[in-house]
Coordinates of C-alpha atoms and ligand atoms in Angstrom, one line a residue:
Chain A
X1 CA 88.8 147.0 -124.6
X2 CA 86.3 148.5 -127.4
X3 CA 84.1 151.0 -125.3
X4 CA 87.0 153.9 -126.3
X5 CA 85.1 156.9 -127.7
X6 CA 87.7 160.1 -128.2
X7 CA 87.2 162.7 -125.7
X8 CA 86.1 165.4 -128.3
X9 CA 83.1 162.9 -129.0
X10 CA 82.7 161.7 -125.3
X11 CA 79.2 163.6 -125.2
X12 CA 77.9 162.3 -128.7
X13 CA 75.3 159.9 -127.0
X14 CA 74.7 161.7 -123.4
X15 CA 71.1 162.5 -123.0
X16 CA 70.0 166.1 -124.9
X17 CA 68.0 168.5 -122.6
X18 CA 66.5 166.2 -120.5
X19 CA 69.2 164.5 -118.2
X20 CA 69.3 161.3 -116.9
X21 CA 65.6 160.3 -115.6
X22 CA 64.4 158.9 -112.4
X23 CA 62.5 155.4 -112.0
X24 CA 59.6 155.4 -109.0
X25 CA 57.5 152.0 -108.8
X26 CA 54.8 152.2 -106.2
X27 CA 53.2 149.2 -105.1
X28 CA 52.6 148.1 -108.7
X29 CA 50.9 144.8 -109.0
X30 CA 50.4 142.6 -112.6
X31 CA 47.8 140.0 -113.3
X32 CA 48.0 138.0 -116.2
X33 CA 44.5 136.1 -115.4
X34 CA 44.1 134.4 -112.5
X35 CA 48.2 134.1 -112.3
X36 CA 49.6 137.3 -109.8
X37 CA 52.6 137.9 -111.6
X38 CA 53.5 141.4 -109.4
X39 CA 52.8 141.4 -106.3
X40 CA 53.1 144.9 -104.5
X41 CA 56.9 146.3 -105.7
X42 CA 57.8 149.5 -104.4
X43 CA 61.2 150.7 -105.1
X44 CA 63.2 153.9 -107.1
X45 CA 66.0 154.0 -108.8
X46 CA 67.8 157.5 -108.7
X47 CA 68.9 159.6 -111.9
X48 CA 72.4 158.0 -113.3
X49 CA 72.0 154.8 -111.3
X50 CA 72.7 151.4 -111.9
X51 CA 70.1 149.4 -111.1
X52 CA 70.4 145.4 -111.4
X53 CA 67.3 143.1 -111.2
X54 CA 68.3 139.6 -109.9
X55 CA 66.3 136.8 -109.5
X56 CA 64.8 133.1 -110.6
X57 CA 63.3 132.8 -114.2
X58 CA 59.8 133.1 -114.3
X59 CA 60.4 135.6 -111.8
X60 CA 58.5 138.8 -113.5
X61 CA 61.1 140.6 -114.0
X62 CA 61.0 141.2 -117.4
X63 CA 56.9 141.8 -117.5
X64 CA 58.3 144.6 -114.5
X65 CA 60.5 146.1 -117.4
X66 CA 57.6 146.4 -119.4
X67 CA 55.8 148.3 -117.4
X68 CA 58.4 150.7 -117.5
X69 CA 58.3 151.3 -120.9
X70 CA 54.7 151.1 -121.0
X71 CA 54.2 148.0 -123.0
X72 CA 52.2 146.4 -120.2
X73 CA 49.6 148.3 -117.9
X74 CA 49.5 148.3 -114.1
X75 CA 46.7 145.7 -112.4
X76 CA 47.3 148.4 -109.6
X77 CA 49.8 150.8 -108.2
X78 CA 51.7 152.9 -111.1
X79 CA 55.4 153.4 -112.4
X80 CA 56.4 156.7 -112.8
X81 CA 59.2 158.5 -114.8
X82 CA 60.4 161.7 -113.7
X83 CA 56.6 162.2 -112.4
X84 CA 55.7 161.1 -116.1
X85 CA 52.9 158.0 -115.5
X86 CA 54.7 155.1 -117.3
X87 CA 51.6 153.7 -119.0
X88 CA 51.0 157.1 -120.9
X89 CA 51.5 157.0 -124.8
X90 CA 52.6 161.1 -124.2
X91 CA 55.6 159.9 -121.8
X92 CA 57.3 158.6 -125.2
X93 CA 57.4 162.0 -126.2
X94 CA 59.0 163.7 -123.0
X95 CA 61.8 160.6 -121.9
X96 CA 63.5 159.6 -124.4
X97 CA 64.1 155.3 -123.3
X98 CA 65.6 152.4 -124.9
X99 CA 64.9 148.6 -123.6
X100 CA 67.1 146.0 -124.5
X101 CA 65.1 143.2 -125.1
X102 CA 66.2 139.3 -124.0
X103 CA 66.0 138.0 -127.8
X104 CA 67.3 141.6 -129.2
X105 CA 64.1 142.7 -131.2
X106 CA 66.3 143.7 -133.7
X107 CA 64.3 144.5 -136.8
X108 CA 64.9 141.3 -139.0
X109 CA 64.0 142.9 -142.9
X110 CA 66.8 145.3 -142.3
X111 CA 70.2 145.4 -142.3
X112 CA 72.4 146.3 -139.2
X113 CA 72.8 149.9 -140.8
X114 CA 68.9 150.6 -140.8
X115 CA 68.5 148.8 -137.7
X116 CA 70.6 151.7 -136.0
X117 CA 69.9 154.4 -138.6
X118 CA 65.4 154.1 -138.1
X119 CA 64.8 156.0 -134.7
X120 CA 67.2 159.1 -135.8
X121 CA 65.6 158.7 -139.1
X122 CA 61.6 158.5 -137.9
X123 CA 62.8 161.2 -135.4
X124 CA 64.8 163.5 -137.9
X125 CA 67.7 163.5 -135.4
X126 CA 70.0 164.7 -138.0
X127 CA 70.5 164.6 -141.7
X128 CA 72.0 161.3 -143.4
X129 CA 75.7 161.8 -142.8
X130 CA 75.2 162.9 -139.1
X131 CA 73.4 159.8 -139.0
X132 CA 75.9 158.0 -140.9
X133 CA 77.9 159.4 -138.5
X134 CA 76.1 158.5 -135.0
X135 CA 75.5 155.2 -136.1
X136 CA 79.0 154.3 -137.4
X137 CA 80.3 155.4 -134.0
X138 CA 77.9 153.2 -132.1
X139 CA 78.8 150.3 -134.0
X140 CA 82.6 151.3 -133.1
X141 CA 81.8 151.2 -129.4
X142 CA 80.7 147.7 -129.4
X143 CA 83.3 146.7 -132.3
X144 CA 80.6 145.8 -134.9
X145 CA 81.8 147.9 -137.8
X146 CA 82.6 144.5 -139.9
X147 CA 78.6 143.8 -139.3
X148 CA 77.1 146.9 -140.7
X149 CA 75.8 145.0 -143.8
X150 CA 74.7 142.2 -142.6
X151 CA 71.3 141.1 -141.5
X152 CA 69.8 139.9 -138.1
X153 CA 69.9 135.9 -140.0
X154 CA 73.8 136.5 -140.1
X155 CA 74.6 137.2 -137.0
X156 CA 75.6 135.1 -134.2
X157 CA 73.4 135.6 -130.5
X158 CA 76.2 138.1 -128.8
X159 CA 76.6 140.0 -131.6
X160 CA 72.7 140.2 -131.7
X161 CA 73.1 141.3 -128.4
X162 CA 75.5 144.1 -128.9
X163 CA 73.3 145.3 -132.4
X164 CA 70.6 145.7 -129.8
X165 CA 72.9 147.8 -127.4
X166 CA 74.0 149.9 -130.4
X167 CA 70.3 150.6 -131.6
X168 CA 69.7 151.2 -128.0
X169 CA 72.7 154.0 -127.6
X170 CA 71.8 155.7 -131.4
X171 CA 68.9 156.8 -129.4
X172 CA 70.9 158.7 -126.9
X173 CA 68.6 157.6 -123.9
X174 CA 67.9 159.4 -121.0
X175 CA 67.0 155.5 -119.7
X176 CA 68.3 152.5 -120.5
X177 CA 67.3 149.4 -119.6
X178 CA 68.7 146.0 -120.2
X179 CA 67.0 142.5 -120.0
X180 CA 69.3 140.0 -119.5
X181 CA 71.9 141.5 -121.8
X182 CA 74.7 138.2 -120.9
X183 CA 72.7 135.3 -120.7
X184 CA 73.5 133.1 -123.4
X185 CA 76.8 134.5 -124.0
X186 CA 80.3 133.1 -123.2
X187 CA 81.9 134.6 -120.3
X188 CA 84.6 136.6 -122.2
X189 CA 81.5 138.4 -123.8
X190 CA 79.7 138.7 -120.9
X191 CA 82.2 140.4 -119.2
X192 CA 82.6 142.8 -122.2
X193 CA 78.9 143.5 -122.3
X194 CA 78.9 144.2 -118.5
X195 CA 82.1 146.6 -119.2
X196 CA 79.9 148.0 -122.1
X197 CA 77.0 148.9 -120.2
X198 CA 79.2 150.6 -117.4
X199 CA 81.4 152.7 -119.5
X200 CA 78.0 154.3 -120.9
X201 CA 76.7 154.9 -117.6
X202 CA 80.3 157.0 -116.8
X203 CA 80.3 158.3 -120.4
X204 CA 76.8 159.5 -120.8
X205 CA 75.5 159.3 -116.8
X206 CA 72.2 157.7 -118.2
X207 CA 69.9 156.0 -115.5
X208 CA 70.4 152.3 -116.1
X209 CA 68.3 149.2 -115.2
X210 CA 70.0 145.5 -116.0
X211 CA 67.9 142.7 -115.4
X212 CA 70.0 139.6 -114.9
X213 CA 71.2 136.5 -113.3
X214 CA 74.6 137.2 -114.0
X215 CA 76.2 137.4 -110.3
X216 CA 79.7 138.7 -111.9
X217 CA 77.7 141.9 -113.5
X218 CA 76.2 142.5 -110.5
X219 CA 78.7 142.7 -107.9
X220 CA 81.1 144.5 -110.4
X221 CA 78.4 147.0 -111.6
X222 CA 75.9 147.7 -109.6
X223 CA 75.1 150.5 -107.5
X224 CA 71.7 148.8 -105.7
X225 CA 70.8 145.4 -106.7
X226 CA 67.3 144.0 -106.0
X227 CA 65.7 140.9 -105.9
X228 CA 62.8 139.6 -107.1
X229 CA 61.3 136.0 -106.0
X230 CA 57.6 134.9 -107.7
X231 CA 56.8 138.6 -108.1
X232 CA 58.0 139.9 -104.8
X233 CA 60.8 141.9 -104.2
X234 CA 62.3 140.0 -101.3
X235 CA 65.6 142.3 -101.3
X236 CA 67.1 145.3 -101.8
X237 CA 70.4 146.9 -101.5
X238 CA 74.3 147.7 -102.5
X239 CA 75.7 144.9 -103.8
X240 CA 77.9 143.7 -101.1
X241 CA 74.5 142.2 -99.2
X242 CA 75.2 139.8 -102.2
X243 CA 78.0 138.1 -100.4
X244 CA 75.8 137.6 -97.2
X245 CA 72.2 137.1 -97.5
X246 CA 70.2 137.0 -94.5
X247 CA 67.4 135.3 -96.9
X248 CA 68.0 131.8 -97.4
X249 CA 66.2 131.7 -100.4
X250 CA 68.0 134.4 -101.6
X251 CA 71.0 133.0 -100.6
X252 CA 70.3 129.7 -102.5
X253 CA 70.0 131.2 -105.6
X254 CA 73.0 133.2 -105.2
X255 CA 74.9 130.1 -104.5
X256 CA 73.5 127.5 -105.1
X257 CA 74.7 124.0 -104.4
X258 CA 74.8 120.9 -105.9
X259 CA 74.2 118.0 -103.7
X260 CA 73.8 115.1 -105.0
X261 CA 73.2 113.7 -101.7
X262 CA 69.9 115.4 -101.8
X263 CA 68.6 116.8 -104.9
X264 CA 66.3 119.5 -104.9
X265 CA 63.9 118.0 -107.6
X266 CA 63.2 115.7 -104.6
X267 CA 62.2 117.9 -102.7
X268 CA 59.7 119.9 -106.0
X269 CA 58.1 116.3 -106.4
X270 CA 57.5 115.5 -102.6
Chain B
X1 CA 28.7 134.0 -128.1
X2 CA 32.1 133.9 -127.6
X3 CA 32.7 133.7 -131.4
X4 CA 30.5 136.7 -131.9
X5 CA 32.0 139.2 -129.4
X6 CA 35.2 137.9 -131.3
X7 CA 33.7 139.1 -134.3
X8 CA 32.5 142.5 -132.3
X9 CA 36.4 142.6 -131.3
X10 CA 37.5 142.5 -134.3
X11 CA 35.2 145.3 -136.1
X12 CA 36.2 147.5 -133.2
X13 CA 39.8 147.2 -133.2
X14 CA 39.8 147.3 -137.3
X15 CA 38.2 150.2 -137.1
X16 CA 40.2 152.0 -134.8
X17 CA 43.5 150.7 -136.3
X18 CA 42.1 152.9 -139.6
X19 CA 41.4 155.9 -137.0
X20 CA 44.5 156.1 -136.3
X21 CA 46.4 154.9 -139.7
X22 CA 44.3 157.7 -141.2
X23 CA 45.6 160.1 -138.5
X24 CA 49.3 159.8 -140.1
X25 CA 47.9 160.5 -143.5
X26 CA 49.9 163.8 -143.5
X27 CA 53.3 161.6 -142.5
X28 CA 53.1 160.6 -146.2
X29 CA 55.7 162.5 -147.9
X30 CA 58.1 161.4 -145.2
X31 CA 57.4 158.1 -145.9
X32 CA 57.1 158.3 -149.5
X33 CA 59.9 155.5 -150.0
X34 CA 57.7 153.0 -148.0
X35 CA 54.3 154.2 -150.0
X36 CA 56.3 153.1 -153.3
X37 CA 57.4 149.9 -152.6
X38 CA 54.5 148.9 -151.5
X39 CA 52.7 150.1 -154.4
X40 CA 55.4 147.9 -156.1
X41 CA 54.4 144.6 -154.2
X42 CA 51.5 144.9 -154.8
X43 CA 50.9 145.4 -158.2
X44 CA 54.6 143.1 -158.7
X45 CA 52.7 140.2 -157.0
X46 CA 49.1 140.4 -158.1
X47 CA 49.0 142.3 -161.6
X48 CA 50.5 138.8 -163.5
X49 CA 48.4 136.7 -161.7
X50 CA 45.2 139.1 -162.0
X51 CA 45.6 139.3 -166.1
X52 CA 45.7 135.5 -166.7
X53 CA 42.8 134.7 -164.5
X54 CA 40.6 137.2 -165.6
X55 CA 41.4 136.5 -168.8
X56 CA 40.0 132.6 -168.3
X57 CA 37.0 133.8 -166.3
X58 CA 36.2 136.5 -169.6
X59 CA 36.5 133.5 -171.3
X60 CA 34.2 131.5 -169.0
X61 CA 31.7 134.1 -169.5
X62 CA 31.2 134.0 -173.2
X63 CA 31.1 130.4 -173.3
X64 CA 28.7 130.3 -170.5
X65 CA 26.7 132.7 -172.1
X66 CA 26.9 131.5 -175.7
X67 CA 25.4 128.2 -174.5
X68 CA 22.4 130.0 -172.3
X69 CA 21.5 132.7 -174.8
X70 CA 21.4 130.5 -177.7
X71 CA 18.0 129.3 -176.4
X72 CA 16.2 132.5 -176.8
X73 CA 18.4 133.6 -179.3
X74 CA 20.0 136.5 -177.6
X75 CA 24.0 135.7 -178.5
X76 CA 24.8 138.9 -180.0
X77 CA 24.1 140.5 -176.8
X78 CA 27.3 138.4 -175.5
X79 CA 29.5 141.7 -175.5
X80 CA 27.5 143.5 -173.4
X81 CA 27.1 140.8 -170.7
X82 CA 30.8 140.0 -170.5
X83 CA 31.3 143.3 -170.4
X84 CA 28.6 144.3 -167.5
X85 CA 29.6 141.4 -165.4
X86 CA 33.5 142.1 -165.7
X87 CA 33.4 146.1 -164.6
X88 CA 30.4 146.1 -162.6
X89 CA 30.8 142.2 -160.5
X90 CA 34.2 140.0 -161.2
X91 CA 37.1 142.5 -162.1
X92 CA 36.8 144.1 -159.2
X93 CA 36.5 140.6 -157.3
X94 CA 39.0 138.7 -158.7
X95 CA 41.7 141.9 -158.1
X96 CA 40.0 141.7 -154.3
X97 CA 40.7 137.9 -154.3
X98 CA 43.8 137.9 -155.5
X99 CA 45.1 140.8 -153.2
X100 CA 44.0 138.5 -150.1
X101 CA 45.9 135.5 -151.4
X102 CA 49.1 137.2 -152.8
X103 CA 49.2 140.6 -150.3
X104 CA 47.2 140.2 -147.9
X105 CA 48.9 136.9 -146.5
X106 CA 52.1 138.6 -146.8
X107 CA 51.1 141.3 -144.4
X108 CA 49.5 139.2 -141.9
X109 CA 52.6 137.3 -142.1
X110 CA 55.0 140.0 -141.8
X111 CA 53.2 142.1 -139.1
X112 CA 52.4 138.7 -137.0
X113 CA 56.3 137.9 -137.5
X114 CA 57.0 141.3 -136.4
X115 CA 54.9 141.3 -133.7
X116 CA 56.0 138.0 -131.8
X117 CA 59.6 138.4 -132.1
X118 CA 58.9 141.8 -130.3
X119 CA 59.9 144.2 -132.9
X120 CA 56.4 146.1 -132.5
X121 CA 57.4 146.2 -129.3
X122 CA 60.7 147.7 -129.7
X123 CA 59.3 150.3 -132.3
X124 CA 56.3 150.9 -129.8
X125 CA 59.4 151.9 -127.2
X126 CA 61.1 153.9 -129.6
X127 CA 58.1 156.4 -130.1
X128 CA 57.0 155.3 -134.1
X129 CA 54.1 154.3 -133.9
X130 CA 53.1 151.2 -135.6
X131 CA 49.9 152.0 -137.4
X132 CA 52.2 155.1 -138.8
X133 CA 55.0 153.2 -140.2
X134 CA 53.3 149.6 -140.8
X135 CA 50.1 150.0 -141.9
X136 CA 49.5 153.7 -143.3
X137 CA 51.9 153.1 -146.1
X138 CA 50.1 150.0 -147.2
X139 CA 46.5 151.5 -146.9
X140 CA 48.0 154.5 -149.3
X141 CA 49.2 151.8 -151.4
X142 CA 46.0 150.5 -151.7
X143 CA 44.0 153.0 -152.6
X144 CA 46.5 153.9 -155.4
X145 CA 46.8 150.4 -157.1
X146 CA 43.1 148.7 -156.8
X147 CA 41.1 150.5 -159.5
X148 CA 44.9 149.6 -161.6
X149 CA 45.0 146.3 -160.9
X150 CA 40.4 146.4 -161.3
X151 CA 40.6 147.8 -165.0
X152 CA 43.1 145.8 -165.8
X153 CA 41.5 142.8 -164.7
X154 CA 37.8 144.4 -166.5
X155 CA 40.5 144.9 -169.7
X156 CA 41.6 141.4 -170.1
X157 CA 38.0 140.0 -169.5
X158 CA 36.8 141.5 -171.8
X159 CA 39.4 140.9 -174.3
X160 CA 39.4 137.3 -173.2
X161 CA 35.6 137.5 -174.1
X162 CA 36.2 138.8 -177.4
X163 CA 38.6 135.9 -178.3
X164 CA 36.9 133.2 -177.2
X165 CA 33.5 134.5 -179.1
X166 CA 35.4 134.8 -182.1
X167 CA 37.4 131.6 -182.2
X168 CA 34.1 129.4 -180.9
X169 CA 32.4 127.9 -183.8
X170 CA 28.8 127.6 -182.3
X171 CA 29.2 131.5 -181.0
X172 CA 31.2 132.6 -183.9
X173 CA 30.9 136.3 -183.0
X174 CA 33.1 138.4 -184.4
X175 CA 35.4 141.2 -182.4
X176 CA 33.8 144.4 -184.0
X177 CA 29.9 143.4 -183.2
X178 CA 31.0 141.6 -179.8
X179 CA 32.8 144.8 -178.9
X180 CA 29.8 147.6 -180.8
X181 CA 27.2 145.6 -178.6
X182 CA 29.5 146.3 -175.3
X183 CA 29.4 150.0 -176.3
X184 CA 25.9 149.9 -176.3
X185 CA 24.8 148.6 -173.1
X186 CA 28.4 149.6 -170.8
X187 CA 28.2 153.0 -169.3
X188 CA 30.8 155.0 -167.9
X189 CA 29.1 154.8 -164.7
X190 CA 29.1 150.7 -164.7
X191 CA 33.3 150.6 -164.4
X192 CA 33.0 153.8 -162.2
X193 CA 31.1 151.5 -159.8
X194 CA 33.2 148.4 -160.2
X195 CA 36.7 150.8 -159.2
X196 CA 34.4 152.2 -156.2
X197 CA 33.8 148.3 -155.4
X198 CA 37.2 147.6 -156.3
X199 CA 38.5 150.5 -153.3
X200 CA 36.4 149.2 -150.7
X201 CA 37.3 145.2 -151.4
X202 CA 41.0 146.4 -151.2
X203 CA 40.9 148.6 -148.3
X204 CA 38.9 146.2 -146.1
X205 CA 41.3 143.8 -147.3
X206 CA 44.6 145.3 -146.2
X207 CA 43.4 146.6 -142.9
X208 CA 42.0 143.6 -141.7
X209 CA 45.1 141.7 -142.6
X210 CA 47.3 144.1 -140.7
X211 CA 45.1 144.6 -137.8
X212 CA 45.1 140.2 -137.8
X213 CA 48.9 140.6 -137.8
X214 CA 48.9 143.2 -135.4
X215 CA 46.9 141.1 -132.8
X216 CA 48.8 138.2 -132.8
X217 CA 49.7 136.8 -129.5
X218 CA 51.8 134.0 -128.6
X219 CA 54.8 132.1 -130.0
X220 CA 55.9 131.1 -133.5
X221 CA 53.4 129.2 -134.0
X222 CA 50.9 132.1 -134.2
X223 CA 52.2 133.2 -137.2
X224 CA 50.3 130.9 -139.2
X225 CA 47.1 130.6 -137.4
X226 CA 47.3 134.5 -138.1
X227 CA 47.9 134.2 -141.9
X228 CA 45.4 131.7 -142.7
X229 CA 42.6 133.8 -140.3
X230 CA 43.7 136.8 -142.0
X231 CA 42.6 135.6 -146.0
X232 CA 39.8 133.4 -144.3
X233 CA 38.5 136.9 -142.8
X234 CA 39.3 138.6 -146.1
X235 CA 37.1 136.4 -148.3
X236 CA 34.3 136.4 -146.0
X237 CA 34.4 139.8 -145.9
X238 CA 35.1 140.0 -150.1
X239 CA 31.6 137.9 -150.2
X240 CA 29.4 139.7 -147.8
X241 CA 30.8 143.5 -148.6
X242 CA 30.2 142.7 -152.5
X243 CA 26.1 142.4 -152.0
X244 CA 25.7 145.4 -149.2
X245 CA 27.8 147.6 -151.4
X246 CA 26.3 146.3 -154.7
X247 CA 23.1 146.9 -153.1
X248 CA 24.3 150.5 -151.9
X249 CA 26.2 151.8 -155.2
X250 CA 22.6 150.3 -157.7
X251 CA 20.4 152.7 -155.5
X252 CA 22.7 155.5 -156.0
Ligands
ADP1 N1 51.5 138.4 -121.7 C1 51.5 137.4 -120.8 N2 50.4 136.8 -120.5 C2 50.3 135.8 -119.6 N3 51.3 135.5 -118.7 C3 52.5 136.2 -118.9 C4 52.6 137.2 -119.9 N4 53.9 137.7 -119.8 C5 54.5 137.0 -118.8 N5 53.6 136.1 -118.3 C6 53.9 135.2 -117.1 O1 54.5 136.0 -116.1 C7 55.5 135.3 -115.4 C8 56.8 136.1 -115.4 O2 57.3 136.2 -116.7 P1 58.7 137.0 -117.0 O3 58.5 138.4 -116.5 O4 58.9 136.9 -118.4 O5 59.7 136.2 -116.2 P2 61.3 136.5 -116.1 O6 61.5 136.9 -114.7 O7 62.0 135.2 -116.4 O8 61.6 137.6 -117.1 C9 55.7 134.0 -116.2 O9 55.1 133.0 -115.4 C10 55.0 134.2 -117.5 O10 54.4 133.0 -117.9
MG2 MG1 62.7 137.5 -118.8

């Protein structure tokens, strides 16, 4: 497996003063217009967890990830960080968080190398060989060393994926949060990435938030998985409720079937 | 009404993108790499294409003004109009013009392109601030290389001018008088208020195409709408800035 940093180095990435941050979400709510997108989600995820999102596209799961970051603003209700309100510009400065985005957000007029090497530059983390340095070993983690001149363009949609995980650890976040980090990707890879984002939790003990479909990542993964259904959270839990929903809509969207018997677009246009 | 709080919109959030890109002023040395190059866009994709059109609209001039003042017998007062009109009215517009086409597009295009494939977003997350890193740079940039690219543009037109009156047998004004008239009538003060046009044109011009880039919403296909609103807005506001500000500097 890639994710081997030496021992001496094992700390390189944890988070500095601050520790691994807390996640409280208090009956936030999100309107897009007249469309409810959030309705009401209350939940916490605890310093060092792993917390994994589930549910259907369209869902609202990743507009609940922005508010975490602060790139959308409560309709009601608040997300706080540590006690730090989310929607704050000032929290920036006091929790140090990286967000994964779904389509990578990598920065396409630079090359791999700047793409890793802008926040410790913009943030003076070090000088440009302990940059050099940080950013080289992040690209060894997720075994991209053979990309670090290329360009966004060149690169194929997992190694996008793991660019955006490197930029993400070069930060050396006291959060991390992940928005559908596997979909697209071929199993192999997906079980890499879910391996990846793991082994930095153990490593480095940040709080981590994965928002996925990906069954596989979270019953091997998670700590607490919740799920989100049209902008409710309709469960909440350690993974093993996976296996036995007492929803049924929860449990036809972990498993569901195909009947061809009785398709369920019948039942949408009925 | 809903075009004109758009407008209102607009003004407001223009403004208050300069607040804060102003703010980050003292960020400047830090970013001195990123104040360069875009000193060298912009002059690399506007001076060439500044010096030959203001050489033809020099040339314009004198014609234009051999053929009107030859009724009341004023052409040997050719220099002086060419060289009025260039430093005072068209260098400074034509460098404004050109900006909007050749860098002002640019921007909107690379901010709005930033912007919908969420890398705002991610440097928004990563605590750098956009205004600091994307548009600060440029307005610096600005300021340093429109009154370069202006005289330039006032340089050529003139020269252009002085060509065209020389080599036009019904003007048939030599160089030395076309240029001794100039003198005469061309104050110090007239190119000092073109470069003072020249600053405002350019400044206007590179905010509004940022802020335009920075607002985009939407997919893909926003990207365009936003580069062609952002040089509409820009020559709009080219036209209706050059008389309140002509208005302004000719009382002061
Ligand atoms: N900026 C926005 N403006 C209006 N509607 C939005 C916006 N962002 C998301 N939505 C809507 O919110 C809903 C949830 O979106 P999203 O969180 O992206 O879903 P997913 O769970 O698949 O990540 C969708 O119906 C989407 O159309
Ligand atoms: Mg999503």
């Amino acid at each position: 497996m890639p994710i081997a940093p030496n021992k001496a180095s094992s700390n390189a990435f944890s988070a500095g003063n601050g520790g691994a941050v807390g996640i409280a979400i208090e009956d936030l709510s999100k309107r897009f217009g007249s469309s409810e997108v959030l309705k009401n989600v209350s939940f916490s995820v605890q310093p060092g967890e792993i917390f994994v999102l589930m549910g259907p596209s369209g869902s609202g799961k990743s507009v609940l990830l922005k508010h975490i970051v602060g790139l959308e603003l409560p309709t009601s209700g608040r997300v706080t960080l540590d006690g730090f309100d989310a929607a704050a510009e000032e929290t920036r400065k006091q929790v140090r968080m990286a967000l994964v985005f779904q389509a990578g957000a990598l920065f396409n007029s630079m090359s791999v190398y700047d793409n890793l090497a802008l926040y410790p530059r913009e943030h003076r983390m070090a000088n440009e060989v302990g940059i050099r340095d940080k950013v080289m070993r992040a690209l060894q983690i997720l075994s991209l060393e053979n990309a670090v001149q290329k360009f966004p363009a060149e690169l194929s949609g997992g190694m996008k994926k793991r660019v955006a995980i490197a930029r993400a650890l070069v930060m050396e976040p006291q959060l991390m949060l992940y928005d559908e980090p596997t979909s697209e990707l071929d199993p192999v890879m997906s079980a890499t990435i879910s391996e990846i984002i793991a082994t930095l939790r153990e490593q480095y003990h940040v709080t981590t938030m994965v928002v996925s479909h990906d069954r596989d990542l979270a019953l091997n993964i998670a700590d607490r998985v919740g799920i989100l259904m049209a902008g409710k959270l309709v469960s909440l839990g350690p993974p093993s409720d996976l296996r036995h929903p007492a929803d049924p809509r929860v449990a036809d969207f972990l498993n569901p079937k195909i009947d061809l018997k009785n398709p369920r677009f019948k039942h949408l246009e009925s | 009404m809903n075009q004109f709080t758009r407008i209102l919109e607009g003004i407001g959030s223009s403004v208050l993108l300069f607040g804060r890109s102003v703010a980050y002023l003292p960020t400047l040395p830090r970013q001195f790499g990123r104040f360069i190059e875009q000193c060298y866009l912009i002059g690399y994709t506007t001076l060439p294409i500044v010096a030959i059109l203001s050489f033809f609209i020099g040339s314009v001039l004198a014609l234009q003004a051999g053929y009107s003042m030859e009724n009341f017998g004023g052409k040997q007062f050719i220099g002086s109009l060419v060289g009025l009109s260039m430093a005072r009215e068209l260098g400074p517009m034509m460098a404004a013009i050109l900006l909007a086409g050749r860098v002002g597009s640019a921007i909107a295009a690379e901010l709005a392109s930033m912007k919908v494939y969420q890398e705002v977003d991610a440097l928004i997350t990563m605590n750098i601030p956009p205004p600091r890193m994307l548009v600060m740079p440029r307005l610096a940039a600005v300021v340093v290389m429109m009154p370069v690219l202006a005289i330039i543009a006032d340089l050529v037109g003139w020269f252009g001018g002085a060509i065209i009156c020389s080599a036009t047998d019904s003007i048939a004004i030599d160089p030395p008088s076309y240029f001794s008239t100039m003198r005469m009538f061309l104050k110090f003060k007239d190119v000092l208020n073109g470069l003072i046009k020249a600053e405002i044109f350019g400044l206007t011009v590179v905010l509004v195409c940022c802020n335009i880039g920075l607002n985009t919403r939407g997919g893909p296909r926003e990207i365009g709408a936003a580069v062609t609103r952002a040089v509409v807005v820009s020559l709009i506001l080219i036209l209706v800035l050059d008389y309140f500000v002509t208005k302004l500097l000719t009382w002061m």
